[in-house]
Structures are given as C-alpha cells and as structure tokens.
mmCIF file of C-alpha atoms and ligand atoms in Angstrom:
data_model
loop_
_atom_site.group_PDB
_atom_site.id
_atom_site.type_symbol
_atom_site.label_atom_id
_atom_site.label_comp_id
_atom_site.label_asym_id
_atom_site.label_seq_id
_atom_site.Cartn_x
_atom_site.Cartn_y
_atom_site.Cartn_z
ATOM 1 C CA UNK X 1 1.328 17.902 13.433
ATOM 2 C CA UNK X 2 2.988 20.284 11.016
ATOM 3 C CA UNK X 3 1.740 23.855 11.321
ATOM 4 C CA UNK X 4 0.825 23.939 7.626
ATOM 5 C CA UNK X 5 -1.347 20.871 7.957
ATOM 6 C CA UNK X 6 -3.054 22.262 11.072
ATOM 7 C CA UNK X 7 -3.842 25.376 9.072
ATOM 8 C CA UNK X 8 -5.236 23.286 6.228
ATOM 9 C CA UNK X 9 -7.553 21.408 8.622
ATOM 10 C CA UNK X 10 -8.772 24.638 10.192
ATOM 11 C CA UNK X 11 -9.325 26.145 6.737
ATOM 12 C CA UNK X 12 -11.283 23.077 5.612
ATOM 13 C CA UNK X 13 -13.384 23.239 8.763
ATOM 14 C CA UNK X 14 -14.121 26.929 8.272
ATOM 15 C CA UNK X 15 -15.379 26.179 4.799
ATOM 16 C CA UNK X 16 -17.816 23.593 6.141
ATOM 17 C CA UNK X 17 -20.660 24.507 8.499
ATOM 18 C CA UNK X 18 -19.545 26.865 11.221
ATOM 19 C CA UNK X 19 -20.368 24.243 13.849
ATOM 20 C CA UNK X 20 -18.689 21.408 11.948
ATOM 21 C CA UNK X 21 -15.189 20.392 12.890
ATOM 22 C CA UNK X 22 -15.581 22.237 16.156
ATOM 23 C CA UNK X 23 -12.948 20.737 18.400
ATOM 24 C CA UNK X 24 -11.811 18.184 15.807
ATOM 25 C CA UNK X 25 -8.078 17.648 15.789
ATOM 26 C CA UNK X 26 -5.631 15.313 14.122
ATOM 27 C CA UNK X 27 -4.054 13.212 16.889
ATOM 28 C CA UNK X 28 -6.962 14.004 19.236
ATOM 29 C CA UNK X 29 -6.389 10.823 21.267
ATOM 30 C CA UNK X 30 -2.616 11.117 21.641
ATOM 31 C CA UNK X 31 -2.855 11.489 25.420
ATOM 32 C CA UNK X 32 -6.064 9.578 26.214
ATOM 33 C CA UNK X 33 -5.717 6.596 23.861
ATOM 34 C CA UNK X 34 -2.480 6.758 21.882
ATOM 35 C CA UNK X 35 -2.942 3.333 20.271
ATOM 36 C CA UNK X 36 -6.488 3.902 18.971
ATOM 37 C CA UNK X 37 -5.614 4.583 15.347
ATOM 38 C CA UNK X 38 -3.312 1.546 15.165
ATOM 39 C CA UNK X 39 -5.946 -0.658 16.806
ATOM 40 C CA UNK X 40 -8.676 0.394 14.370
ATOM 41 C CA UNK X 41 -6.346 0.010 11.410
ATOM 42 C CA UNK X 42 -5.463 -3.563 12.431
ATOM 43 C CA UNK X 43 -9.123 -4.534 12.716
ATOM 44 C CA UNK X 44 -10.015 -2.954 9.377
ATOM 45 C CA UNK X 45 -7.065 -4.673 7.725
ATOM 46 C CA UNK X 46 -8.191 -8.112 8.952
ATOM 47 C CA UNK X 47 -11.689 -7.657 7.544
ATOM 48 C CA UNK X 48 -10.775 -5.903 4.293
ATOM 49 C CA UNK X 49 -8.091 -8.406 3.322
ATOM 50 C CA UNK X 50 -10.716 -11.160 3.732
ATOM 51 C CA UNK X 51 -13.425 -9.251 1.820
ATOM 52 C CA UNK X 52 -12.708 -5.993 0.004
ATOM 53 C CA UNK X 53 -16.455 -5.296 -0.092
ATOM 54 C CA UNK X 54 -16.442 -4.661 3.649
ATOM 55 C CA UNK X 55 -14.063 -1.767 3.014
ATOM 56 C CA UNK X 56 -16.554 -0.326 0.530
ATOM 57 C CA UNK X 57 -19.221 -0.709 3.185
ATOM 58 C CA UNK X 58 -17.166 1.253 5.711
ATOM 59 C CA UNK X 59 -16.592 4.141 3.312
ATOM 60 C CA UNK X 60 -20.307 4.286 2.582
ATOM 61 C CA UNK X 61 -21.034 4.033 6.315
ATOM 62 C CA UNK X 62 -19.163 7.281 6.979
ATOM 63 C CA UNK X 63 -21.213 9.034 4.277
ATOM 64 C CA UNK X 64 -24.493 7.668 5.652
ATOM 65 C CA UNK X 65 -23.520 8.524 9.231
ATOM 66 C CA UNK X 66 -22.445 12.084 8.454
ATOM 67 C CA UNK X 67 -25.411 13.069 6.252
ATOM 68 C CA UNK X 68 -27.917 12.089 8.945
ATOM 69 C CA UNK X 69 -27.660 13.960 12.278
ATOM 70 C CA UNK X 70 -23.997 14.724 11.525
ATOM 71 C CA UNK X 71 -21.040 12.373 12.044
ATOM 72 C CA UNK X 72 -22.258 11.045 15.380
ATOM 73 C CA UNK X 73 -22.493 7.260 15.069
ATOM 74 C CA UNK X 74 -26.303 7.479 14.806
ATOM 75 C CA UNK X 75 -26.241 4.926 11.979
ATOM 76 C CA UNK X 76 -24.907 2.302 14.402
ATOM 77 C CA UNK X 77 -27.827 2.320 16.851
ATOM 78 C CA UNK X 78 -29.883 -0.874 16.954
ATOM 79 C CA UNK X 79 -33.676 -0.883 17.186
ATOM 80 C CA UNK X 80 -35.094 -0.850 20.724
ATOM 81 C CA UNK X 81 -38.676 -0.987 22.019
ATOM 82 C CA UNK X 82 -38.463 2.792 22.548
ATOM 83 C CA UNK X 83 -37.000 3.384 19.082
ATOM 84 C CA UNK X 84 -38.049 0.528 16.775
ATOM 85 C CA UNK X 85 -37.118 2.333 13.519
ATOM 86 C CA UNK X 86 -33.580 3.740 13.743
ATOM 87 C CA UNK X 87 -31.512 4.879 10.727
ATOM 88 C CA UNK X 88 -30.044 1.410 10.435
ATOM 89 C CA UNK X 89 -33.434 0.007 9.327
ATOM 90 C CA UNK X 90 -34.165 2.773 6.813
ATOM 91 C CA UNK X 91 -34.384 1.733 3.121
ATOM 92 C CA UNK X 92 -31.093 3.474 2.160
ATOM 93 C CA UNK X 93 -29.320 1.402 4.855
ATOM 94 C CA UNK X 94 -31.235 -1.848 5.134
ATOM 95 C CA UNK X 95 -30.287 -4.390 3.997
ATOM 96 C CA UNK X 96 -27.449 -2.872 1.975
ATOM 97 C CA UNK X 97 -25.192 -1.132 4.505
ATOM 98 C CA UNK X 98 -22.378 -3.370 5.729
ATOM 99 C CA UNK X 99 -19.335 -3.192 7.999
ATOM 100 C CA UNK X 100 -21.113 -3.066 11.380
ATOM 101 C CA UNK X 101 -19.091 -6.093 12.583
ATOM 102 C CA UNK X 102 -15.862 -4.213 11.933
ATOM 103 C CA UNK X 103 -16.993 -1.320 14.100
ATOM 104 C CA UNK X 104 -18.008 -3.745 16.873
ATOM 105 C CA UNK X 105 -14.628 -5.494 16.717
ATOM 106 C CA UNK X 106 -12.710 -2.211 16.651
ATOM 107 C CA UNK X 107 -14.754 -0.777 19.528
ATOM 108 C CA UNK X 108 -14.151 -3.931 21.631
ATOM 109 C CA UNK X 109 -10.403 -3.737 21.013
ATOM 110 C CA UNK X 110 -10.322 0.009 21.732
ATOM 111 C CA UNK X 111 -12.365 -0.381 24.936
ATOM 112 C CA UNK X 112 -9.942 -3.070 26.128
ATOM 113 C CA UNK X 113 -7.029 -0.654 25.664
ATOM 114 C CA UNK X 114 -8.648 2.590 26.863
ATOM 115 C CA UNK X 115 -12.133 2.190 28.304
ATOM 116 C CA UNK X 116 -14.610 5.025 27.846
ATOM 117 C CA UNK X 117 -12.324 7.311 25.867
ATOM 118 C CA UNK X 118 -13.083 6.892 22.151
ATOM 119 C CA UNK X 119 -16.424 7.633 20.492
ATOM 120 C CA UNK X 120 -18.073 5.307 17.997
ATOM 121 C CA UNK X 121 -18.359 8.241 15.589
ATOM 122 C CA UNK X 122 -14.564 8.587 15.568
ATOM 123 C CA UNK X 123 -14.172 4.839 15.094
ATOM 124 C CA UNK X 124 -16.341 5.036 11.944
ATOM 125 C CA UNK X 125 -14.222 7.935 10.627
ATOM 126 C CA UNK X 126 -10.940 6.112 11.329
ATOM 127 C CA UNK X 127 -12.271 2.844 9.885
ATOM 128 C CA UNK X 128 -13.506 4.511 6.688
ATOM 129 C CA UNK X 129 -10.166 6.292 6.323
ATOM 130 C CA UNK X 130 -8.301 2.996 6.779
ATOM 131 C CA UNK X 131 -10.538 1.214 4.276
ATOM 132 C CA UNK X 132 -9.641 3.922 1.742
ATOM 133 C CA UNK X 133 -5.954 3.375 2.528
ATOM 134 C CA UNK X 134 -6.052 -0.388 1.974
ATOM 135 C CA UNK X 135 -8.343 -0.326 -1.080
ATOM 136 C CA UNK X 136 -6.210 2.338 -2.765
ATOM 137 C CA UNK X 137 -3.086 0.189 -2.325
ATOM 138 C CA UNK X 138 -1.883 2.732 0.299
ATOM 139 C CA UNK X 139 -2.176 5.757 -2.025
ATOM 140 C CA UNK X 140 -4.986 7.575 -0.226
ATOM 141 C CA UNK X 141 -3.424 8.584 3.104
ATOM 142 C CA UNK X 142 -5.786 10.737 5.102
ATOM 143 C CA UNK X 143 -4.961 12.580 8.325
ATOM 144 C CA UNK X 144 -8.327 12.179 10.003
ATOM 145 C CA UNK X 145 -9.190 14.759 12.664
ATOM 146 C CA UNK X 146 -11.108 13.335 15.645
ATOM 147 C CA UNK X 147 -13.047 14.437 18.704
ATOM 148 C CA UNK X 148 -16.604 13.646 17.584
ATOM 149 C CA UNK X 149 -19.153 12.651 20.200
ATOM 150 C CA UNK X 150 -21.862 10.025 19.758
ATOM 151 C CA UNK X 151 -25.449 11.133 19.313
ATOM 152 C CA UNK X 152 -28.538 9.791 21.041
ATOM 153 C CA UNK X 153 -31.054 10.218 18.197
ATOM 154 C CA UNK X 154 -31.504 7.869 15.245
ATOM 155 C CA UNK X 155 -34.575 7.758 13.050
ATOM 156 C CA UNK X 156 -35.388 5.952 9.849
ATOM 157 C CA UNK X 157 -37.230 8.942 8.397
ATOM 158 C CA UNK X 158 -34.196 11.195 8.957
ATOM 159 C CA UNK X 159 -32.136 8.846 6.802
ATOM 160 C CA UNK X 160 -34.747 8.888 4.046
ATOM 161 C CA UNK X 161 -34.934 12.684 4.149
ATOM 162 C CA UNK X 162 -31.196 13.343 4.116
ATOM 163 C CA UNK X 163 -29.553 10.682 1.970
ATOM 164 C CA UNK X 164 -29.716 11.359 -1.768
ATOM 165 C CA UNK X 165 -31.411 8.487 -3.645
ATOM 166 C CA UNK X 166 -29.870 7.007 -6.807
ATOM 167 C CA UNK X 167 -32.526 8.542 -9.061
ATOM 168 C CA UNK X 168 -31.582 12.160 -8.228
ATOM 169 C CA UNK X 169 -30.667 14.549 -11.053
ATOM 170 C CA UNK X 170 -27.631 16.801 -10.901
ATOM 171 C CA UNK X 171 -29.402 19.793 -9.350
ATOM 172 C CA UNK X 172 -30.944 17.633 -6.655
ATOM 173 C CA UNK X 173 -27.528 16.130 -5.912
ATOM 174 C CA UNK X 174 -25.866 19.528 -5.688
ATOM 175 C CA UNK X 175 -28.606 20.786 -3.325
ATOM 176 C CA UNK X 176 -28.426 17.701 -1.150
ATOM 177 C CA UNK X 177 -24.661 18.165 -0.672
ATOM 178 C CA UNK X 178 -24.969 21.957 -0.276
ATOM 179 C CA UNK X 179 -27.399 21.345 2.590
ATOM 180 C CA UNK X 180 -24.465 19.673 4.370
ATOM 181 C CA UNK X 181 -21.965 22.416 3.553
ATOM 182 C CA UNK X 182 -20.381 20.470 0.679
ATOM 183 C CA UNK X 183 -19.763 21.922 -2.776
ATOM 184 C CA UNK X 184 -20.729 20.578 -6.184
ATOM 185 C CA UNK X 185 -17.101 19.608 -6.640
ATOM 186 C CA UNK X 186 -17.104 17.709 -3.326
ATOM 187 C CA UNK X 187 -20.187 15.872 -4.587
ATOM 188 C CA UNK X 188 -18.502 14.897 -7.862
ATOM 189 C CA UNK X 189 -15.252 13.914 -6.165
ATOM 190 C CA UNK X 190 -16.968 11.862 -3.433
ATOM 191 C CA UNK X 191 -19.155 10.098 -6.001
ATOM 192 C CA UNK X 192 -15.844 8.638 -7.141
ATOM 193 C CA UNK X 193 -16.249 6.211 -4.207
ATOM 194 C CA UNK X 194 -18.519 4.303 -6.614
ATOM 195 C CA UNK X 195 -15.290 2.848 -7.970
ATOM 196 C CA UNK X 196 -15.599 0.078 -5.366
ATOM 197 C CA UNK X 197 -18.271 -2.108 -3.857
ATOM 198 C CA UNK X 198 -21.581 -3.284 -5.102
ATOM 199 C CA UNK X 199 -25.184 -2.365 -5.649
ATOM 200 C CA UNK X 200 -28.388 -4.301 -5.317
ATOM 201 C CA UNK X 201 -30.281 -4.551 -8.600
ATOM 202 C CA UNK X 202 -33.271 -2.770 -7.028
ATOM 203 C CA UNK X 203 -31.220 0.424 -6.823
ATOM 204 C CA UNK X 204 -31.080 0.883 -10.593
ATOM 205 C CA UNK X 205 -33.240 -1.581 -12.573
ATOM 206 C CA UNK X 206 -36.402 0.503 -12.842
ATOM 207 C CA UNK X 207 -34.921 3.827 -13.923
ATOM 208 C CA UNK X 208 -31.865 2.543 -15.805
ATOM 209 C CA UNK X 209 -32.795 -0.791 -17.400
ATOM 210 C CA UNK X 210 -36.596 -0.823 -17.588
ATOM 211 C CA UNK X 211 -36.777 2.813 -18.709
ATOM 212 C CA UNK X 212 -34.845 4.180 -21.685
ATOM 213 C CA UNK X 213 -31.558 5.579 -20.351
ATOM 214 C CA UNK X 214 -28.203 6.688 -21.692
ATOM 215 C CA UNK X 215 -26.469 3.573 -20.341
ATOM 216 C CA UNK X 216 -24.040 1.837 -22.723
ATOM 217 C CA UNK X 217 -26.081 -0.862 -24.512
ATOM 218 C CA UNK X 218 -23.551 -3.648 -23.886
ATOM 219 C CA UNK X 219 -23.325 -2.790 -20.195
ATOM 220 C CA UNK X 220 -27.127 -2.665 -19.945
ATOM 221 C CA UNK X 221 -27.388 -6.128 -21.514
ATOM 222 C CA UNK X 222 -24.733 -7.465 -19.149
ATOM 223 C CA UNK X 223 -26.742 -6.117 -16.198
ATOM 224 C CA UNK X 224 -30.010 -7.546 -17.568
ATOM 225 C CA UNK X 225 -28.318 -10.937 -17.432
ATOM 226 C CA UNK X 226 -27.510 -10.451 -13.745
ATOM 227 C CA UNK X 227 -30.670 -8.729 -12.491
ATOM 228 C CA UNK X 228 -34.335 -9.783 -12.475
ATOM 229 C CA UNK X 229 -36.636 -7.414 -14.380
ATOM 230 C CA UNK X 230 -38.557 -6.754 -11.171
ATOM 231 C CA UNK X 231 -36.272 -7.158 -8.148
ATOM 232 C CA UNK X 232 -37.992 -7.936 -4.839
ATOM 233 C CA UNK X 233 -36.640 -8.294 -1.288
ATOM 234 C CA UNK X 234 -36.406 -12.065 -1.825
ATOM 235 C CA UNK X 235 -34.793 -11.741 -5.266
ATOM 236 C CA UNK X 236 -32.403 -8.803 -5.318
ATOM 237 C CA UNK X 237 -28.895 -9.839 -6.402
ATOM 238 C CA UNK X 238 -25.892 -7.514 -6.310
ATOM 239 C CA UNK X 239 -23.473 -6.427 -9.033
ATOM 240 C CA UNK X 240 -20.110 -4.669 -8.869
ATOM 241 C CA UNK X 241 -20.225 -0.913 -9.339
ATOM 242 C CA UNK X 242 -16.968 -0.698 -11.301
ATOM 243 C CA UNK X 243 -16.691 -3.401 -13.931
ATOM 244 C CA UNK X 244 -13.069 -2.536 -14.742
ATOM 245 C CA UNK X 245 -11.305 -2.420 -11.337
ATOM 246 C CA UNK X 246 -14.047 -3.499 -8.891
ATOM 247 C CA UNK X 247 -11.964 -3.547 -5.700
ATOM 248 C CA UNK X 248 -9.562 -0.679 -6.334
ATOM 249 C CA UNK X 249 -10.196 2.808 -4.981
ATOM 250 C CA UNK X 250 -8.957 4.690 -8.044
ATOM 251 C CA UNK X 251 -10.228 7.196 -10.611
ATOM 252 C CA UNK X 252 -11.711 4.487 -12.875
ATOM 253 C CA UNK X 253 -15.218 5.601 -11.834
ATOM 254 C CA UNK X 254 -14.818 8.815 -13.823
ATOM 255 C CA UNK X 255 -13.765 6.877 -16.931
ATOM 256 C CA UNK X 256 -16.839 4.689 -16.441
ATOM 257 C CA UNK X 257 -19.052 7.783 -16.230
ATOM 258 C CA UNK X 258 -17.581 8.986 -19.537
ATOM 259 C CA UNK X 259 -18.111 5.526 -21.088
ATOM 260 C CA UNK X 260 -21.716 5.488 -19.813
ATOM 261 C CA UNK X 261 -20.938 2.306 -17.855
ATOM 262 C CA UNK X 262 -22.248 3.366 -14.453
ATOM 263 C CA UNK X 263 -25.232 2.028 -12.535
ATOM 264 C CA UNK X 264 -27.209 4.978 -11.225
ATOM 265 C CA UNK X 265 -29.075 7.939 -12.679
ATOM 266 C CA UNK X 266 -27.090 9.973 -10.110
ATOM 267 C CA UNK X 267 -23.794 8.758 -11.619
ATOM 268 C CA UNK X 268 -24.844 9.512 -15.198
ATOM 269 C CA UNK X 269 -26.239 12.873 -14.036
ATOM 270 C CA UNK X 270 -22.717 14.196 -13.508
ATOM 271 C CA UNK X 271 -22.453 14.572 -17.297
ATOM 272 C CA UNK X 272 -25.640 16.635 -17.571
ATOM 273 C CA UNK X 273 -24.209 19.970 -16.459
ATOM 274 C CA UNK X 274 -21.154 21.534 -18.131
ATOM 275 C CA UNK X 275 -19.358 22.253 -14.843
ATOM 276 C CA UNK X 276 -19.763 18.809 -13.313
ATOM 277 C CA UNK X 277 -18.998 17.175 -16.697
ATOM 278 C CA UNK X 278 -15.702 19.073 -16.824
ATOM 279 C CA UNK X 279 -14.890 17.857 -13.298
ATOM 280 C CA UNK X 280 -15.574 14.265 -14.395
ATOM 281 C CA UNK X 281 -13.149 14.692 -17.310
ATOM 282 C CA UNK X 282 -10.454 16.278 -15.161
ATOM 283 C CA UNK X 283 -10.685 13.529 -12.551
ATOM 284 C CA UNK X 284 -10.583 10.883 -15.291
ATOM 285 C CA UNK X 285 -7.636 12.275 -17.205
ATOM 286 C CA UNK X 286 -5.365 14.326 -14.933
ATOM 287 C CA UNK X 287 -3.155 11.782 -13.154
ATOM 288 C CA UNK X 288 -3.216 12.064 -9.358
ATOM 289 C CA UNK X 289 -5.849 14.831 -9.307
ATOM 290 C CA UNK X 290 -8.622 12.750 -7.805
ATOM 291 C CA UNK X 291 -6.554 11.237 -4.955
ATOM 292 C CA UNK X 292 -5.820 14.670 -3.456
ATOM 293 C CA UNK X 293 -9.332 16.016 -3.991
ATOM 294 C CA UNK X 294 -10.883 12.871 -2.533
ATOM 295 C CA UNK X 295 -8.644 13.175 0.525
ATOM 296 C CA UNK X 296 -9.774 16.767 1.218
ATOM 297 C CA UNK X 297 -13.466 16.159 0.481
ATOM 298 C CA UNK X 298 -13.478 13.062 2.682
ATOM 299 C CA UNK X 299 -12.157 15.053 5.669
ATOM 300 C CA UNK X 300 -14.716 17.759 4.968
ATOM 301 C CA UNK X 301 -17.550 15.196 4.873
ATOM 302 C CA UNK X 302 -16.239 13.681 8.124
ATOM 303 C CA UNK X 303 -16.673 17.082 9.819
ATOM 304 C CA UNK X 304 -20.391 17.544 9.081
ATOM 305 C CA UNK X 305 -22.536 18.488 12.098
ATOM 306 C CA UNK X 306 -20.071 17.234 14.674
ATOM 307 C CA UNK X 307 -21.345 17.103 18.271
ATOM 308 C CA UNK X 308 -19.358 18.392 21.211
ATOM 309 C CA UNK X 309 -19.920 18.963 24.941
ATOM 310 C CA UNK X 310 -23.442 18.219 26.159
ATOM 311 C CA UNK X 311 -24.657 17.411 22.634
ATOM 312 C CA UNK X 312 -23.246 13.907 22.835
ATOM 313 C CA UNK X 313 -21.559 11.129 24.742
ATOM 314 C CA UNK X 314 -18.979 8.378 24.345
ATOM 315 C CA UNK X 315 -21.045 5.237 23.991
ATOM 316 C CA UNK X 316 -19.867 2.110 25.789
ATOM 317 C CA UNK X 317 -21.545 -0.079 23.167
ATOM 318 C CA UNK X 318 -21.817 1.416 19.682
ATOM 319 C CA UNK X 319 -25.226 -0.208 19.167
ATOM 320 C CA UNK X 320 -26.880 1.399 22.221
ATOM 321 C CA UNK X 321 -27.041 4.824 23.823
ATOM 322 C CA UNK X 322 -25.570 4.813 27.336
HETATM 323 C C1 HEM M 401 -23.923 11.371 -4.767
HETATM 324 C C2 HEM M 401 -24.927 10.748 -4.212
HETATM 325 C C3 HEM M 401 -24.908 9.277 -3.936
HETATM 326 C C4 HEM M 401 -25.896 8.392 -4.237
HETATM 327 C C5 HEM M 401 -27.215 8.718 -4.887
HETATM 328 C C6 HEM M 401 -25.434 7.086 -3.832
HETATM 329 C C7 HEM M 401 -26.177 5.922 -3.956
HETATM 330 C C8 HEM M 401 -25.683 4.656 -3.722
HETATM 331 C C9 HEM M 401 -26.430 3.447 -3.902
HETATM 332 C C10 HEM M 401 -27.879 3.361 -4.333
HETATM 333 C C11 HEM M 401 -25.598 2.421 -3.624
HETATM 334 C C12 HEM M 401 -25.922 0.940 -3.743
HETATM 335 C C13 HEM M 401 -26.636 0.411 -2.531
HETATM 336 C C14 HEM M 401 -27.134 -0.991 -2.775
HETATM 337 O O1 HEM M 401 -28.121 -1.130 -3.470
HETATM 338 O O2 HEM M 401 -26.487 -1.949 -2.318
HETATM 339 C C15 HEM M 401 -24.328 2.968 -3.274
HETATM 340 C C16 HEM M 401 -23.225 2.222 -2.945
HETATM 341 C C17 HEM M 401 -22.044 2.769 -2.484
HETATM 342 N N1 HEM M 401 -21.804 4.107 -2.260
HETATM 343 FE FE1 HEM M 401 -22.972 5.648 -2.817
HETATM 344 N N2 HEM M 401 -24.199 7.206 -3.302
HETATM 345 C C18 HEM M 401 -23.828 8.519 -3.334
HETATM 346 C C19 HEM M 401 -22.667 9.057 -2.823
HETATM 347 C C20 HEM M 401 -21.700 8.326 -2.181
HETATM 348 C C21 HEM M 401 -20.635 8.899 -1.399
HETATM 349 C C22 HEM M 401 -20.462 10.375 -1.100
HETATM 350 C C23 HEM M 401 -19.870 7.859 -0.964
HETATM 351 C C24 HEM M 401 -18.644 7.885 -0.097
HETATM 352 C C25 HEM M 401 -17.714 8.800 -0.160
HETATM 353 C C26 HEM M 401 -20.466 6.641 -1.481
HETATM 354 C C27 HEM M 401 -19.937 5.387 -1.338
HETATM 355 C C28 HEM M 401 -20.544 4.222 -1.775
HETATM 356 C C29 HEM M 401 -19.914 2.928 -1.710
HETATM 357 C C30 HEM M 401 -18.482 2.639 -1.282
HETATM 358 C C31 HEM M 401 -20.867 2.006 -2.154
HETATM 359 C C32 HEM M 401 -20.699 0.485 -2.210
HETATM 360 C C33 HEM M 401 -21.124 -0.083 -0.850
HETATM 361 C C34 HEM M 401 -20.934 -1.566 -0.670
HETATM 362 O O3 HEM M 401 -20.395 -2.231 -1.530
HETATM 363 O O4 HEM M 401 -21.354 -2.057 0.386
HETATM 364 N N3 HEM M 401 -21.576 6.973 -2.179
HETATM 365 N N4 HEM M 401 -24.407 4.337 -3.321
#
C-alpha cells in the first residue's frame, strides 16, 4: 500500500469516531486469506450481472449494518427463539433489504478457502464495494480497509432508532449522520446512492403523493400510475429510484434532486438548506466530483463503530452467532 494512501486512510479514520477504524487496514487479509477479495468479487459479479438490483441491495446493506451497532454484521443475524426480533426483521429492513444470498455464497466460498479467518462484517464491506465497482462501470474503485469483527447483538428496535426514515427533514438527516461521526457533506454524497435500486411505494406515497409536496407533477402522476393510493403489505409494488439511469451508479441522482424527480422527503430535503443545496449542485454539475467524494465517504461509513478484540468474533455462519 502506498504510504500516501495509508496516510489518507488513517486521516479518514481519525476524522470518524475515535474508536472507528481501529485496526482497520487495506490488505488486512494478505497473510491469512490472500484470495478473499477476489473470491467476494467473483460472487458479487455473478449476482449483479444477473440482477443489478442485488448490487443496490448490497450497498444499502452496508449502510444499514454500519448505522446499527457499527459495521459488525449485526444485520445478517437470523431470528432465534432467544432473539426473535433481530435487525433483519425491523421495518427499515424487512421486507426491503436484499442481498443476503450473496453474503451467504461469498462466506461459503471464503470459508472453503480459509476457514475461520474472515468476518461477515468485512464480507459485507467488500461486497458493497464490489457492487459499487460493477454498477459504476468500474469507475468507483475503493480500497476498502478490513479487520472488522462480527457482533453478537442484533435488535429490531436498534434499527428503528438508528436508521433515518424517508420522511426526515434536512436537520434530522444531518443529526442522524453526525451521531455516527459523518458530516453533512457525507450525508449528501452518500444519498447519491439513490441513483440505483428501487423503493416500495409505502416508503413515499403518504408524504409525497397523498400530501402536497414539491415533487415534479409529471413524475408524481407517473408514480400514481404505479403505486396504490394506500399501499399495504400485500399490495406494495416497487419503482426505480432513478428514472433516468436506473442501474448506473453515477451522479444522476443529484440532477434528479434538482429536477424534483426524487422519491423521498429526505431526498427533496437536500434542497432546503443553502449549504446542502450547493453540494447537490456541485455534485450534479462538476464532472468527476461525486465519484471521489463518494469513495471517501463510503470508506468513512464502513469504519463506523468497528469492533475489535473481545468485542466481537469471526462468525462461522453469518446468520448465527458462534
Ligand atoms: C440519507 C438518509 C437515507 C434515507 C432516509 C434512506 C431511505 C431509503 C428508503 C426508504 C429506501 C427504499 C426502501 C424500500 O422501500 O424498498 C432506500 C433505498 C436505497 N437506499 Fe437509502 N436512505 C438513506 C441513505 C442511504 C445511504 C447512505 C445509502 C448508501 C450509501 C443508501 C442506499 C440505498 C440504496 C442502494 C437503495 C436501493 C435498495 C434496493 O434497491 O434494494 N441510502 N433508502
């Protein structure tokens, strides 16, 4: 690793929570499992080339893992009699979060090559990074530090309390990211991930279509044609988030925000403060700006609340604590 890059990683980590990034290193598995990053990339490639949406799911999975108990694979834990309501079953994750099969496949392949060496939390971080690489047509190349351990705690209420909902206003969004050591700019830049993937109608119908909102009238009518007026668990279709380039990880999201063709109150909210509005414009119009900022903010997010030493373990099965 070049000395300058090592410095950049350390600097990024220092900016995040003091405990975050502790022990994280690019190339962490070079002695214990040198093939891990290639193995994960191959698995992600297979899934994403079949269904780009799975790549969107993996990128969102990293966000949902890291904001709840830190980046510790807690989102992967299945319900058990002792813990019937883990994060996975929380409303922000169920039924919308996808990509769990990719993590299972990657973990199985990694365990076959180097048993007991690689955490599930690191597999999520590598998989999300690789999804960004493939969906950006290889433009977003992230050196992902590793060395996270897997946590043993996963609770539905933690997910509800820590993940920002789509009806948040700009101050609520900024506070929610600040609580994790991320800046307002990180929040704006990372929201750019809404340039891929989908949303269930229930995430935006009530506050964006059934209530007067600033959404572009043509876009609102298009969505009314796709969504029931009152979505329910048995009738909750999905729509693409980015109507222009739905499967490309690019800066189109920021152009959509400016055109008022975005789904959530939280997306539109970026235009309601002068500083975040300026960031939206810069990311929309300055070529290449967003790619670099996304890269740095993604690594920063992937360092939130990392567990080391006795705080965690390397799970044998990502769905169960050892
Ligand atoms: C700023 C606060 C954020 C809010 C309020 C928010 C909210 C949401 C909601 C409600 C959905 C749709 C879920 C559904 O109904 O299916 C969604 C999808 C998505 N979000 Fe966010 N999100 C935020 C930030 C982020 C961040 C930081 C990332 C990653 C860097 C991210 C990546 C995604 C992706 C990729 C999808 C599509 C998932 C798929 O297609 O499976 N979001 N988000």
